[in-house]
Coordinates of C-alpha atoms in Angstrom, one line a residue:
M1 CA -5.1 -22.5 -21.5
Q2 CA -4.1 -21.8 -25.0
S3 CA -3.0 -18.1 -25.3
S4 CA -4.9 -16.2 -28.1
T5 CA -3.5 -13.4 -30.2
P6 CA -5.6 -10.7 -28.5
R7 CA -4.5 -11.9 -25.1
R8 CA -0.8 -11.7 -26.2
L9 CA -1.3 -8.2 -27.5
R10 CA -2.8 -7.1 -24.2
L11 CA 0.1 -8.6 -22.2
A12 CA 2.6 -7.0 -24.6
L13 CA 1.0 -3.6 -23.9
A14 CA 1.4 -4.1 -20.2
L15 CA 5.2 -4.6 -20.7
I16 CA 6.0 -1.8 -23.2
A17 CA 3.5 0.9 -22.3
M18 CA 5.7 2.6 -19.6
P19 CA 8.6 3.6 -21.8
V20 CA 6.2 4.6 -24.6
V21 CA 4.4 6.9 -22.2
A22 CA 7.7 8.2 -20.8
S23 CA 8.9 9.1 -24.3
M24 CA 5.8 11.3 -24.8
I25 CA 6.6 13.4 -21.8
S26 CA 9.0 16.3 -22.0
A27 CA 12.1 15.4 -20.2
S28 CA 12.7 18.9 -19.0
A29 CA 9.1 19.0 -17.7
A30 CA 9.3 16.3 -15.1
R31 CA 9.6 17.1 -11.4
A32 CA 11.1 15.2 -8.6
E33 CA 8.9 12.6 -6.9
E34 CA 8.9 14.3 -3.5
V35 CA 6.8 17.2 -4.7
I36 CA 4.0 14.9 -5.8
T37 CA 4.2 12.6 -2.8
L38 CA 4.1 15.4 -0.3
E39 CA 1.7 17.9 -1.8
D40 CA -0.5 16.0 -4.2
L41 CA -0.4 12.2 -4.0
R42 CA 0.1 11.5 -0.4
S43 CA -3.5 12.3 0.5
I44 CA -4.9 9.6 -1.7
V45 CA -2.8 6.8 -0.2
I46 CA -4.6 4.0 1.6
Q47 CA -2.5 2.6 4.4
T48 CA 0.9 3.3 2.9
T49 CA 3.9 5.5 3.5
A50 CA 3.8 7.1 0.1
L51 CA 3.1 6.2 -3.5
Q52 CA 6.8 5.6 -3.8
E53 CA 8.5 3.9 -0.8
P54 CA 12.3 3.7 -1.0
V55 CA 13.7 0.2 -0.8
V56 CA 16.8 0.7 1.3
E57 CA 17.4 1.6 4.9
N58 CA 18.8 5.1 4.4
A59 CA 15.9 6.1 2.2
E60 CA 13.3 4.5 4.5
L61 CA 14.4 6.6 7.4
T62 CA 13.6 9.8 5.5
T63 CA 10.3 8.7 4.0
P64 CA 7.4 11.0 4.7
Y65 CA 4.7 9.4 6.9
A66 CA 1.3 8.9 5.4
E67 CA 0.4 5.4 6.4
T68 CA -3.1 6.1 7.6
P69 CA -5.4 6.7 4.7
Y70 CA -5.2 10.3 3.3
I71 CA -3.2 11.8 6.1
D72 CA -1.6 14.9 4.6
S73 CA 0.7 15.5 7.5
A74 CA 2.7 18.2 5.8
S75 CA -0.2 20.5 5.0
S76 CA -3.4 19.5 6.8
V77 CA -2.2 20.1 10.3
E78 CA -2.4 23.6 11.7
S79 CA 0.9 25.5 12.3
Y80 CA 2.1 25.7 15.9
A81 CA 3.9 28.4 17.7
A82 CA 5.2 31.4 15.6
V83 CA 8.7 31.1 14.4
P84 CA 11.0 33.9 15.7
T85 CA 13.4 35.6 13.4
C86 CA 17.1 35.2 13.8
N87 CA 17.4 38.5 15.7
D88 CA 15.0 37.1 18.4
C89 CA 17.0 33.9 19.0
E90 CA 18.7 33.6 22.3
T91 CA 20.5 30.3 21.4
T92 CA 21.8 28.9 18.1
C93 CA 20.3 31.0 15.3
C94 CA 17.8 29.0 13.2
T95 CA 16.3 30.3 10.0
Q96 CA 12.6 30.1 9.1
K97 CA 13.5 27.3 6.6
Q98 CA 15.3 25.3 9.2
K99 CA 12.5 25.5 11.6
E100 CA 9.9 24.5 9.0
A101 CA 12.2 21.6 8.0
A102 CA 12.3 20.4 11.6
T103 CA 8.5 20.7 11.9
A104 CA 8.1 18.7 8.7
A105 CA 10.4 16.0 10.1
M106 CA 8.2 15.8 13.2
K107 CA 5.1 15.2 11.1
S108 CA 6.8 12.5 9.0
A109 CA 8.5 10.7 11.9
F110 CA 6.4 7.5 11.5
G111 CA 7.0 5.4 8.4
G112 CA 4.8 2.9 6.6
V113 CA 6.9 0.2 8.4
F114 CA 7.8 1.1 11.9
Y115 CA 11.4 0.0 11.5
A116 CA 11.7 3.1 9.1
N117 CA 10.6 5.5 11.8
N118 CA 12.9 8.6 12.2
F119 CA 12.7 10.7 15.4
S120 CA 16.0 12.6 14.8
Y121 CA 14.0 15.9 14.9
L122 CA 13.9 15.5 18.7
N123 CA 17.6 16.3 18.8
D124 CA 17.3 19.2 16.3
P125 CA 17.9 22.6 18.1
C126 CA 15.7 24.2 15.4
Y127 CA 12.6 22.2 16.4
D128 CA 10.3 24.2 18.6
G129 CA 7.0 22.4 18.0
P130 CA 4.8 20.4 20.4
A131 CA 5.8 17.3 22.4
F132 CA 3.8 14.1 22.0
C133 CA 3.2 11.0 24.2
G134 CA 6.2 8.6 23.8
D135 CA 8.7 11.2 22.7
C136 CA 10.8 10.5 25.8
L137 CA 11.1 6.9 24.7
K138 CA 12.9 7.7 21.4
D139 CA 16.6 7.7 20.6
N140 CA 17.8 7.2 24.2
K141 CA 21.5 6.9 24.6
T142 CA 22.8 4.1 26.8
P143 CA 26.2 2.5 27.3
F144 CA 25.0 -0.3 25.0
G145 CA 23.7 1.8 22.1
T146 CA 20.6 3.8 21.3
L147 CA 17.2 2.5 22.3
S148 CA 13.8 3.5 21.0
F149 CA 10.3 2.2 22.0
G150 CA 6.9 3.1 20.6
G151 CA 3.7 1.7 19.1
E152 CA 0.2 2.2 17.8
T153 CA -3.4 1.6 19.0
R154 CA -6.2 1.4 16.5
F155 CA -9.9 0.8 16.7
R156 CA -12.3 0.5 13.7
Y157 CA -16.0 -0.1 13.5
H158 CA -17.5 -1.9 10.5
N159 CA -21.1 -2.0 9.3
E160 CA -21.4 -4.3 6.3
R161 CA -24.5 -5.0 4.2
N162 CA -24.5 -7.9 1.8
L163 CA -20.8 -8.3 1.7
R164 CA -19.7 -10.0 5.0
G165 CA -17.1 -12.5 3.8
L166 CA -15.7 -12.2 0.3
G167 CA -17.9 -10.6 -2.4
I168 CA -21.7 -10.3 -2.5
T169 CA -22.7 -12.8 0.1
G170 CA -26.2 -11.8 1.3
K171 CA -24.7 -11.5 4.8
D172 CA -24.9 -8.4 7.0
D173 CA -22.7 -7.7 10.0
N174 CA -21.6 -5.1 12.6
F175 CA -18.4 -5.5 14.5
W176 CA -15.3 -3.8 16.0
L177 CA -11.7 -4.4 15.2
S178 CA -8.8 -3.4 17.5
R179 CA -5.1 -3.5 16.9
Q180 CA -2.1 -2.9 19.2
R181 CA 1.5 -2.7 17.9
L182 CA 4.6 -2.3 20.1
Y183 CA 8.2 -2.1 18.9
A184 CA 11.7 -1.8 20.3
D185 CA 14.6 -0.6 18.2
W186 CA 18.2 -1.2 19.4
K187 CA 21.0 0.4 17.4
I188 CA 24.0 -1.1 19.0
N189 CA 26.5 0.9 16.9
D190 CA 27.0 2.1 13.3
V191 CA 27.2 -1.6 12.2
F192 CA 24.7 -3.6 14.2
R193 CA 21.0 -3.1 14.8
V194 CA 18.3 -5.3 16.3
Y195 CA 14.6 -4.5 15.7
G196 CA 11.5 -6.3 17.2
E197 CA 7.8 -5.6 16.9
V198 CA 4.7 -7.4 18.2
L199 CA 1.1 -7.1 17.1
D200 CA -2.2 -8.1 18.7
A201 CA -5.4 -8.0 16.6
Q202 CA -8.9 -8.7 17.8
S203 CA -12.4 -8.8 16.4
M204 CA -15.5 -8.2 18.6
G205 CA -19.2 -8.4 18.3
E206 CA -19.5 -10.0 14.9
D207 CA -22.3 -12.4 13.9
Y208 CA -20.1 -14.4 11.5
A209 CA -16.6 -15.8 11.7
P210 CA -13.9 -13.2 11.4
R211 CA -11.9 -12.9 8.2
P212 CA -8.4 -14.3 8.2
I213 CA -6.9 -10.8 8.2
E214 CA -8.9 -9.7 11.3
E215 CA -7.6 -11.7 14.3
N216 CA -4.1 -12.6 15.5
D217 CA -3.4 -13.1 19.2
M218 CA -0.1 -11.4 20.3
D219 CA 2.5 -12.4 17.8
I220 CA 5.8 -11.3 16.3
L221 CA 5.5 -9.0 13.3
N222 CA 9.1 -8.1 12.9
L223 CA 12.3 -9.5 14.5
F224 CA 15.5 -9.0 12.5
V225 CA 19.2 -8.1 12.7
D226 CA 20.8 -5.5 10.5
V227 CA 24.5 -5.6 9.7
V228 CA 26.1 -2.8 7.7
L229 CA 28.5 -4.4 5.3
I230 CA 29.7 -1.3 3.4
D231 CA 29.3 2.4 4.3
S232 CA 31.5 4.7 2.3
G233 CA 29.5 7.8 3.0
S234 CA 28.1 8.0 -0.6
S235 CA 26.8 4.4 -0.7
K236 CA 25.7 1.8 1.8
L237 CA 25.1 -1.9 1.8
T238 CA 23.1 -3.6 4.6
A239 CA 22.2 -7.2 5.2
R240 CA 18.9 -7.9 7.1
V241 CA 18.1 -11.3 8.5
G242 CA 14.9 -12.4 10.2
R243 CA 11.2 -11.7 10.2
Q244 CA 10.4 -8.5 8.3
E245 CA 7.6 -6.6 6.6
L246 CA 8.1 -5.7 2.9
L247 CA 6.9 -2.6 1.2
Y248 CA 7.8 -1.6 -2.4
G249 CA 6.8 1.2 -4.8
A250 CA 3.1 1.8 -5.0
Q251 CA 2.3 -1.4 -3.2
R252 CA 0.5 -2.9 -6.3
T253 CA 2.7 -6.0 -5.9
V254 CA 4.2 -6.0 -2.4
S255 CA 2.8 -4.5 0.7
P256 CA 2.5 -5.0 4.5
L257 CA -1.3 -4.6 4.0
D258 CA -1.9 -2.0 6.8
W259 CA -5.6 -1.9 6.1
A260 CA -5.8 -5.4 7.4
N261 CA -6.1 -5.7 11.2
T262 CA -3.2 -8.3 11.2
R263 CA -0.7 -6.9 8.6
R264 CA 1.5 -9.1 6.5
T265 CA 5.1 -10.2 7.1
F266 CA 7.8 -12.5 5.7
E267 CA 10.9 -14.3 7.0
G268 CA 14.2 -14.4 5.2
V269 CA 17.2 -12.4 4.0
R270 CA 17.4 -9.0 2.4
M271 CA 20.3 -7.0 0.9
L272 CA 19.7 -3.3 0.8
Y273 CA 21.9 -1.0 -1.3
Q274 CA 21.7 2.7 -1.9
T275 CA 23.9 5.3 -3.6
G276 CA 22.6 8.7 -4.3
D277 CA 19.2 8.5 -5.9
T278 CA 19.6 4.8 -6.8
S279 CA 18.4 2.1 -4.5
I280 CA 18.4 -1.7 -5.0
D281 CA 16.9 -4.3 -2.8
A282 CA 17.3 -8.0 -3.2
F283 CA 15.5 -10.6 -1.0
W284 CA 14.6 -14.2 -0.5
T285 CA 11.9 -14.9 2.0
E286 CA 9.1 -17.3 3.0
F287 CA 5.6 -16.0 3.6
V288 CA 4.4 -16.0 7.2
P289 CA 0.6 -16.8 7.3
V290 CA -1.4 -15.7 10.2
S291 CA -2.4 -18.4 12.8
P292 CA -4.9 -16.5 15.0
T293 CA -4.4 -18.6 18.2
R294 CA -0.9 -20.0 17.7
A295 CA 2.5 -18.7 17.0
D296 CA 2.9 -17.6 13.4
E297 CA 5.5 -19.7 11.5
S298 CA 7.0 -19.2 8.0
D299 CA 5.7 -21.5 5.3
A300 CA 8.5 -23.2 3.3
A301 CA 6.0 -24.1 0.6
R302 CA 5.5 -20.4 -0.2
Q303 CA 8.8 -18.8 -1.3
F304 CA 8.9 -15.2 -2.3
Y305 CA 12.0 -13.6 -3.8
G306 CA 13.2 -10.9 -6.1
V307 CA 15.0 -7.6 -6.9
Y308 CA 13.4 -4.2 -6.7
A309 CA 15.3 -1.1 -8.0
S310 CA 14.3 2.5 -7.9
E311 CA 15.9 5.7 -9.4
K312 CA 14.8 9.2 -8.4
N313 CA 15.2 12.5 -10.2
L314 CA 15.2 11.2 -13.7
P315 CA 14.0 13.4 -16.5
V316 CA 10.7 11.6 -16.4
G317 CA 10.5 11.6 -12.6
T318 CA 10.9 8.4 -10.6
M319 CA 11.3 5.0 -12.2
D320 CA 11.1 1.6 -10.6
A321 CA 12.0 -1.8 -12.2
Y322 CA 11.5 -5.1 -10.5
Y323 CA 11.7 -8.9 -10.8
L324 CA 9.5 -10.9 -8.4
G325 CA 9.4 -14.7 -8.1
Y326 CA 6.7 -16.6 -6.2
D327 CA 6.7 -20.4 -5.7
N328 CA 3.5 -21.7 -4.1
K329 CA 3.6 -25.5 -3.8
T330 CA 0.3 -25.6 -2.0
V331 CA -1.6 -24.1 -5.0
G332 CA 0.8 -25.5 -7.5
F333 CA 2.5 -22.6 -9.4
S334 CA 5.9 -21.1 -9.9
L335 CA 5.6 -17.6 -11.3
H336 CA 8.0 -14.8 -12.3
T337 CA 6.9 -11.2 -12.7
I338 CA 8.9 -8.5 -14.5
G339 CA 7.6 -5.0 -14.3
S340 CA 8.3 -1.3 -14.0
R341 CA 6.7 2.0 -12.9
I342 CA 7.0 5.7 -13.7
L343 CA 5.7 8.5 -11.5
G344 CA 6.1 12.2 -12.2
E345 CA 4.7 15.6 -13.1
T346 CA 5.1 17.8 -16.2
D347 CA 5.9 21.5 -16.2
R348 CA 2.3 22.1 -17.2
G349 CA 1.1 20.5 -13.9
W350 CA -0.1 17.1 -15.2
L351 CA 0.6 14.2 -12.8
Y352 CA 1.2 10.7 -14.2
D353 CA 1.5 7.3 -12.7
V354 CA 2.1 4.3 -15.0
E355 CA 2.9 0.7 -14.0
G356 CA 2.7 -2.7 -15.7
A357 CA 4.2 -6.2 -15.5
F358 CA 4.4 -9.4 -17.5
Q359 CA 4.1 -12.6 -15.6
F360 CA 5.3 -16.1 -16.8
G361 CA 6.0 -19.5 -15.4
S362 CA 4.0 -22.6 -14.7
D363 CA 0.6 -22.9 -13.0
A364 CA -2.0 -25.6 -12.3
T365 CA -3.2 -25.5 -16.0
P366 CA -1.6 -27.7 -18.7
S367 CA -0.2 -24.6 -20.6
N368 CA 2.6 -22.2 -19.7
H369 CA 1.6 -19.3 -17.6
E370 CA 1.4 -16.0 -19.5
A371 CA -0.4 -13.1 -17.7
G372 CA 0.1 -9.4 -16.8
F373 CA -1.4 -6.2 -15.5
F374 CA -1.3 -2.5 -16.6
T375 CA -2.2 0.7 -14.8
A376 CA -2.2 4.2 -16.2
G377 CA -3.3 7.3 -14.3
L378 CA -3.4 11.0 -15.3
G379 CA -4.1 13.7 -12.7
R380 CA -4.1 17.4 -12.1
K381 CA -4.4 19.7 -9.1
Y382 CA -6.9 22.6 -9.4
E383 CA -7.2 25.8 -7.4
T384 CA -10.6 27.4 -6.9
N385 CA -12.0 30.0 -4.5
L386 CA -13.5 27.2 -2.3
L387 CA -11.5 24.0 -2.8
S388 CA -8.2 22.8 -4.1
P389 CA -9.0 19.3 -5.5
T390 CA -6.6 16.9 -7.1
V391 CA -8.4 14.8 -9.7
W392 CA -7.1 11.6 -11.2
A393 CA -8.4 9.3 -14.0
Y394 CA -7.2 5.8 -13.8
Y395 CA -7.4 2.6 -15.9
D396 CA -6.5 -0.7 -14.3
Y397 CA -6.3 -3.9 -16.4
A398 CA -5.4 -7.5 -15.2
S399 CA -5.5 -10.5 -17.4
G400 CA -7.8 -13.5 -16.7
E401 CA -8.1 -17.2 -17.6
E402 CA -9.8 -17.7 -21.0
D403 CA -10.9 -21.3 -20.4
F404 CA -13.7 -21.5 -17.8
A405 CA -13.0 -25.2 -17.3
E406 CA -9.6 -24.2 -15.8
V407 CA -10.5 -21.3 -13.6
G408 CA -9.1 -21.6 -10.1
A409 CA -6.6 -20.2 -7.6
G410 CA -3.7 -21.4 -9.8
D411 CA -5.1 -20.7 -13.3
G412 CA -3.7 -18.7 -16.2
G413 CA -4.9 -15.3 -14.9
Y414 CA -2.6 -12.7 -13.4
E415 CA -1.5 -13.5 -9.8
H416 CA -1.4 -10.3 -7.9
L417 CA 1.3 -11.5 -5.4
F418 CA 1.1 -9.6 -2.1
P419 CA -0.4 -6.2 -2.8
L420 CA -2.4 -3.6 -0.9
A421 CA -5.5 -4.5 -2.8
H422 CA -7.7 -2.2 -0.7
K423 CA -6.0 0.8 -2.1
Y424 CA -6.8 0.5 -5.7
N425 CA -9.8 -1.6 -6.8
G426 CA -12.5 -0.2 -4.5
F427 CA -12.6 0.2 -0.7
M428 CA -15.2 -2.5 -0.4
D429 CA -12.6 -5.1 -1.5
L430 CA -15.0 -6.9 -3.8
F431 CA -12.7 -7.7 -6.6
G432 CA -9.0 -8.7 -6.8
R433 CA -6.6 -7.7 -9.5
R434 CA -7.3 -10.6 -11.9
N435 CA -9.6 -10.9 -14.9
L436 CA -10.5 -7.2 -14.4
H437 CA -11.0 -3.9 -16.1
D438 CA -11.4 -1.0 -13.6
F439 CA -12.2 2.4 -15.0
N440 CA -12.0 4.9 -12.1
V441 CA -12.0 8.6 -11.3
L442 CA -10.6 9.9 -8.0
A443 CA -10.9 13.4 -6.5
N444 CA -9.5 14.5 -3.1
T445 CA -9.5 17.9 -1.6
P446 CA -8.9 19.5 1.8
L447 CA -12.0 21.0 3.3
T448 CA -10.3 22.6 6.3
K449 CA -6.7 22.6 7.7
K450 CA -7.5 19.3 9.4
I451 CA -10.2 17.6 7.3
S452 CA -10.0 16.3 3.8
L453 CA -12.5 14.6 1.5
V454 CA -12.0 11.7 -0.9
L455 CA -14.5 10.7 -3.7
W456 CA -13.7 7.7 -5.8
Y457 CA -15.8 6.2 -8.5
H458 CA -15.1 2.7 -10.1
Y459 CA -16.7 0.9 -13.0
F460 CA -15.7 -2.8 -13.1
R461 CA -15.8 -5.2 -16.0
L462 CA -14.5 -8.7 -16.6
D463 CA -11.6 -9.2 -19.0
E464 CA -12.6 -12.7 -20.0
Q465 CA -16.3 -13.7 -19.7
T466 CA -15.6 -16.4 -17.1
T467 CA -15.7 -15.3 -13.5
P468 CA -14.4 -12.5 -11.3
Y469 CA -11.9 -13.1 -8.4
S470 CA -11.8 -12.1 -4.8
V471 CA -9.0 -10.2 -3.1
V472 CA -7.5 -13.6 -2.1
M473 CA -7.5 -14.7 -5.8
T474 CA -10.3 -17.3 -5.5
P475 CA -12.9 -17.4 -8.3
Y476 CA -16.4 -16.2 -7.4
N477 CA -18.1 -19.1 -9.1
K478 CA -16.3 -22.2 -10.5
T479 CA -19.6 -23.9 -11.6
T480 CA -21.5 -21.1 -13.4
Q481 CA -19.9 -19.1 -16.2
A482 CA -20.7 -15.4 -16.5
E483 CA -23.3 -14.3 -19.1
S484 CA -22.2 -10.7 -18.9
K485 CA -18.9 -8.9 -18.3
D486 CA -20.6 -6.0 -16.6
L487 CA -19.7 -6.3 -12.9
G488 CA -21.0 -3.0 -11.6
H489 CA -20.2 0.4 -10.1
E490 CA -18.7 1.5 -6.8
I491 CA -18.6 4.9 -5.1
D492 CA -16.4 5.6 -2.1
V493 CA -16.6 8.6 0.2
L494 CA -14.0 9.2 2.9
F495 CA -13.5 11.9 5.4
N496 CA -10.0 12.1 6.9
I497 CA -9.7 14.1 10.1
N498 CA -6.3 14.9 11.4
L499 CA -6.6 15.7 15.1
N500 CA -2.8 16.2 15.2
P501 CA 0.2 14.5 13.7
R502 CA -0.2 11.5 16.0
N503 CA -4.0 11.1 16.1
N504 CA -6.3 10.5 13.2
V505 CA -10.0 9.7 12.6
L506 CA -11.5 8.2 9.4
L507 CA -15.2 8.2 8.4
G508 CA -16.0 6.3 5.3
Y509 CA -19.0 5.1 3.3
S510 CA -19.1 3.0 0.1
H511 CA -21.9 1.7 -2.1
F512 CA -21.8 -1.0 -4.8
A513 CA -24.4 -1.3 -7.5
G514 CA -24.3 -4.7 -9.1
G515 CA -24.1 -5.1 -12.9
D516 CA -25.6 -7.5 -15.3
Y517 CA -23.1 -10.2 -14.3
Y518 CA -25.2 -10.8 -11.2
D519 CA -28.3 -11.5 -13.3
T520 CA -26.7 -14.8 -14.5
P521 CA -28.7 -17.6 -12.9
G522 CA -26.9 -19.2 -10.0
I523 CA -24.4 -16.4 -9.5
K524 CA -25.9 -14.7 -6.4
P525 CA -25.9 -16.6 -3.1
T526 CA -29.3 -17.7 -1.9
L527 CA -29.1 -15.4 1.0
A528 CA -28.7 -12.4 -1.3
G529 CA -32.0 -13.1 -3.1
D530 CA -32.4 -10.5 -5.9
D531 CA -30.1 -8.0 -4.2
A532 CA -26.8 -7.4 -5.9
D533 CA -26.1 -4.1 -4.2
A534 CA -23.9 -3.7 -1.1
D535 CA -23.1 -1.0 1.5
F536 CA -20.1 -0.4 3.8
F537 CA -19.7 2.1 6.6
Y538 CA -16.6 2.4 8.8
A539 CA -15.2 4.7 11.4
Q540 CA -11.6 4.4 12.6
F541 CA -9.5 6.1 15.4
Q542 CA -5.7 5.7 15.4
T543 CA -3.1 7.0 17.8
R544 CA 0.7 6.5 17.7
Y545 CA 3.3 7.1 20.3

C-alpha cells in the first residue's frame, strides 16, 4: 500500500490532536478525574472498572467498581440505615463523612479485574451498612498470611436476528450464556502475594456454533506471583510474574473484554510503579487464546509488550501516554503503537475525552505499515425537573487499507490490538475499529435510584471505499469492493437495574439499519436476501460474592 498525502494528514491528526485540544482548555478549569468517573462517566462504561483504570497495584486497589455496564454504584443504590451523629455513638466516634466514605468503599469493593478487589471496608469501624454473601471469606487472617475468596456468577440471554456470527449474516439465533468465576488471593506478607482465578463459560440452546468468546471449560484466568521490590511509603515498585489480565485506560487498546463470556488474558512479566499521582506499567507478555475443551496455553507467536503511563490531577485533568508493541507471526505483522489520552472537565461543566495513536511497523503488504486512530468526545450533564441526563457527542476514526487488492487481517489498516470493542462502536459488535468513521451521540440518565437508561446512536461510514472489518479484524468481503461508504445506523437502548451493590440486571435492545454499502451486489450473504437490517435483544443477571 502506497500512503497518500490525505492519509498521512489524517494519521498526523490522530497523533497531535490531543495536545492541541488540551491547549484550548483553561488549565484552571480542569477537575480531577475521580469526579467524572464517579458521578458522570461511570454509568456509560461497558464492562469496565472506570473510563480511567490505574495501572499499578496501589491504584488498582482503590479503583471504583463499575465493571458491569452502567452500574453507578455510588449514586444509584438506595441509602441504608441512617447515620447517627457523633453524640449518639457508643463506640469510636465516626463523622458523617467517614461513614459515607466507608459505604462508598463497600460499593466499589469489586474491581474491573478481581485481583484489584478491595474489601478493607469490612475492617472499618465506621462502616455500618449491610452484609453480603461472601463477606466472611474476605481478608481472613491466618498464621500464613491473609486469605480472601470470592467470585461471580453471570447468566445472559441473547436473541439475535440477522447477525449470528460476525456482521450481517442472515442467521437468527436464541441462546443462553453462563459464566462462573472463582478466585483466591493469598497475601503472604508485605512483600509476597499469590493470586489465582478460574473461569468456566458455557453456551446453551444455540442453533449455530458458539462464537470463540462464548465457551471455555473450566480454565485458569489468572495465576501470578507479586513481589514488592521497593516500598518507600511514597512510591512502590512491584514485579508480577505469571498469567494475568491486562486493563489500561479507556480500554480502547487493552482490555480483559468482560462483555465476552470467556474474558481475555496474557502470560508474562509486568513491572508496576506508582508514586503520588504518577503510575507507570511496563510489561512483556504472550497472548493466551481460548481453547474451549483443552487447557489454555500462551501463544509464543503472539507477543504483546509495552509501557503505559498515567498522570492524574494535571491542569487538564488526567493524561495517559503509551507505547504498545504487538508481534503476530501467524498473521505476519510487527506493529508499534504510540498514543495518548486526555480526560477531564472544565469549570463550566463541559466533559472531554480525547485519545489518538499512530501505528507503524511491518505488515503483510509490501509497504511499511502506517495507520492510526483518533477519538474525540464532548459531554455535559444536565439537570431538569424530571431527569438528570449526561449527553456526549463522539467522533471515532480509524484508518483503513487504500488498496482493495491488499485487504486482509494483516493489511495497512489500523490494528486495534486487544480492546473492549463492544464498548464503543455499537453494542451489536458489527464493526471493528478499522477503516471506520463512527459519528455517535450518547445519553444516559437515572430513572430511579436503582434504574438508569442509556440511549446511544451511531452512524457508520467507511474511511476507504474498500471493505469494513469485523471486531476480530477480518474483512467483510475480500472479493467484492464497496460501491458506497455508507454502512448504516445503529440505535442502542439499555436499562441497567441495580438490585443492590452485588446484584445487577441488564435489559438491552439494539437495531441496525443497513446503509447503501449493502446494496453493492455480492455483499450480503445469500441467507440475508434483501435484508440488511438486524436486531439484538439481551437480558443479563449478575451476582458477585
